Coordinates of C-alpha atoms in Angstrom, one line a residue:
M1 CA -7.0 -12.4 -16.7
V2 CA -6.4 -8.9 -17.9
E3 CA -4.3 -8.5 -21.1
I4 CA -1.4 -6.1 -20.4
S5 CA 1.7 -4.8 -22.0
D6 CA 5.2 -6.5 -21.6
R7 CA 6.3 -3.5 -19.4
I8 CA 3.5 -4.0 -16.9
E9 CA 4.0 -7.7 -17.1
R10 CA 7.7 -7.2 -16.0
M11 CA 6.6 -5.0 -13.1
L12 CA 4.1 -7.5 -11.9
D13 CA 6.7 -10.3 -12.0
T14 CA 9.3 -8.2 -10.2
D15 CA 9.7 -8.5 -6.5
C16 CA 12.1 -5.6 -6.0
G17 CA 10.7 -2.3 -4.8
R18 CA 13.4 -0.2 -6.4
A19 CA 12.9 -1.9 -9.8
I20 CA 9.2 -1.3 -9.5
S21 CA 9.7 2.4 -8.6
E22 CA 11.9 2.8 -11.7
L23 CA 9.5 1.1 -14.0
A24 CA 6.5 2.9 -12.5
T25 CA 7.8 6.4 -13.5
G26 CA 6.4 7.8 -16.6
M27 CA 3.6 5.3 -17.0
K28 CA 0.8 6.0 -19.5
S29 CA -2.8 6.4 -18.3
S30 CA -3.7 3.2 -20.2
D31 CA -1.0 1.2 -18.3
L32 CA -2.4 2.6 -15.0
A33 CA -5.9 1.6 -16.0
R34 CA -4.8 -1.9 -16.8
L35 CA -3.2 -2.2 -13.4
V36 CA -6.4 -1.1 -11.8
E37 CA -8.1 -3.9 -13.8
V38 CA -5.6 -6.4 -12.3
I39 CA -6.6 -5.3 -8.8
E40 CA -10.3 -5.5 -9.6
D41 CA -10.0 -9.1 -11.1
P42 CA -11.0 -11.6 -8.4
Q43 CA -9.3 -14.4 -10.4
E44 CA -5.9 -12.6 -10.4
A45 CA -3.1 -14.0 -8.2
P46 CA -2.8 -12.2 -4.9
E47 CA 0.9 -11.6 -5.6
R48 CA 0.1 -9.7 -8.8
V49 CA -2.7 -7.7 -7.0
G50 CA -0.3 -6.7 -4.3
R51 CA 2.4 -5.6 -6.8
A52 CA -0.2 -3.8 -8.9
A53 CA -1.3 -1.9 -5.8
M54 CA 2.3 -1.1 -5.0
I55 CA 3.0 0.2 -8.5
L56 CA -0.2 2.3 -8.5
G57 CA 0.7 3.7 -5.1
R58 CA 4.2 4.7 -6.2
S59 CA 2.7 6.4 -9.2
G60 CA 0.2 8.2 -6.9
H61 CA -2.8 7.1 -9.1
K62 CA -5.8 8.3 -7.1
P63 CA -8.4 6.3 -9.1
A64 CA -6.8 3.1 -7.7
L65 CA -8.0 4.0 -4.2
T66 CA -11.4 2.3 -4.3
P67 CA -10.2 -0.9 -6.0
I68 CA -7.4 -1.2 -3.5
L69 CA -9.8 -0.8 -0.6
T70 CA -12.1 -3.4 -2.1
A71 CA -9.2 -5.8 -2.7
L72 CA -8.0 -5.6 0.9
A73 CA -10.6 -8.1 1.9
R74 CA -9.0 -10.9 -0.2
L75 CA -5.4 -10.0 0.5
E76 CA -3.1 -11.5 3.2
G77 CA 0.5 -11.1 4.4
K78 CA 2.8 -9.4 2.0
E79 CA 0.0 -8.3 -0.3
R80 CA -1.8 -6.5 2.6
L81 CA 1.3 -4.6 3.5
Q82 CA 1.8 -3.6 -0.2
A83 CA -1.8 -2.4 -0.3
A84 CA -1.2 -0.5 3.0
D85 CA 1.9 1.1 1.4
A86 CA -0.1 2.1 -1.6
L87 CA -2.9 3.7 0.5
G88 CA -0.4 5.8 2.3
R89 CA 1.2 7.0 -0.9
I90 CA -2.2 7.8 -2.6
G91 CA -3.5 9.5 0.5
G92 CA -6.9 11.0 1.4
T93 CA -9.5 10.5 4.1
K94 CA -10.6 7.0 2.8
A95 CA -7.0 5.9 2.7
R96 CA -6.5 7.2 6.2
D97 CA -9.6 5.4 7.5
A98 CA -8.4 2.1 6.0
L99 CA -4.9 2.6 7.4
A100 CA -6.5 3.2 10.8
K101 CA -8.1 -0.3 10.6
L102 CA -4.9 -1.8 9.2
S103 CA -3.0 -0.4 12.2
Q104 CA -4.9 -3.0 14.2
D105 CA -4.0 -5.9 11.9
Q106 CA -2.7 -9.1 13.4
D107 CA 0.4 -8.9 11.2
A108 CA 3.0 -6.6 12.7
Q109 CA 4.4 -5.8 9.2
V110 CA 1.0 -4.7 8.0
R111 CA 0.8 -2.4 11.1
K112 CA 4.2 -1.0 10.4
F113 CA 3.2 -0.1 6.8
A114 CA -0.1 1.4 8.2
A115 CA 1.9 3.6 10.5
R116 CA 4.2 4.7 7.7
G117 CA 1.1 5.4 5.5
L118 CA -0.5 7.5 8.2
A119 CA 2.7 9.5 8.6
R120 CA 2.7 10.2 4.8
I121 CA -0.9 11.4 5.0
G122 CA 0.1 13.5 8.0
D123 CA -3.2 15.3 8.7
T124 CA -4.4 15.9 12.2
K125 CA -6.4 12.7 12.4
A126 CA -3.5 10.7 11.0
Q127 CA -1.2 12.2 13.6
A128 CA -3.7 11.3 16.4
L129 CA -3.7 7.7 15.1
L130 CA 0.1 7.7 15.1
K131 CA 0.0 8.8 18.7
K132 CA -2.3 6.0 19.6
I133 CA 0.0 3.5 17.8
A134 CA 3.0 4.9 19.6
D135 CA 1.3 4.5 23.0
H136 CA -0.4 1.2 22.5
D137 CA 1.0 -1.1 19.8
S138 CA 2.1 -4.5 21.2
E139 CA 5.4 -4.3 19.2
A140 CA 8.2 -2.0 20.4
F141 CA 9.6 -1.5 16.9
I142 CA 6.1 -0.3 15.6
R143 CA 5.8 2.1 18.6
E144 CA 9.3 3.4 17.8
I145 CA 8.3 3.9 14.1
A146 CA 5.2 5.8 15.1
N147 CA 7.1 8.0 17.6
R148 CA 9.8 8.8 15.0
H149 CA 7.2 9.7 12.4
M150 CA 5.3 11.9 14.8
K151 CA 8.5 13.8 15.7
S152 CA 9.6 14.2 12.0
G153 CA 6.1 15.1 10.8
K154 CA 6.5 12.4 8.0

């Protein structure tokens, strides 16, 4: 288990997105590096990995992209959607490609966050993927989200 500061420990134990956003502002680079270590640790609890990904996503910490992509294979449920959210916030072509795969996930909530992430990335390929989601997803609420994001551009 990674040794981390009390502030990070509080974030990892918090289940409220708003509280995490507030705590994530103004983080030191050493705190961000420790959160990446949490994600990279295969012994770490999935809940903490998901929250670490969410915090890093909200901070826009680009070096977290590869560890989050790697961690996706061992995450399920809520932690996968937290990783999807982080990928959309971090952005880039690797994140977009991962979100394209997540947009096919069995879990509708993961697909929802993948669509939102693609909207945040917003490049031409992401917009084409949103169009595909809007036309073909099995859930009406996800098709609506994709349509809304295509029309708003974000």
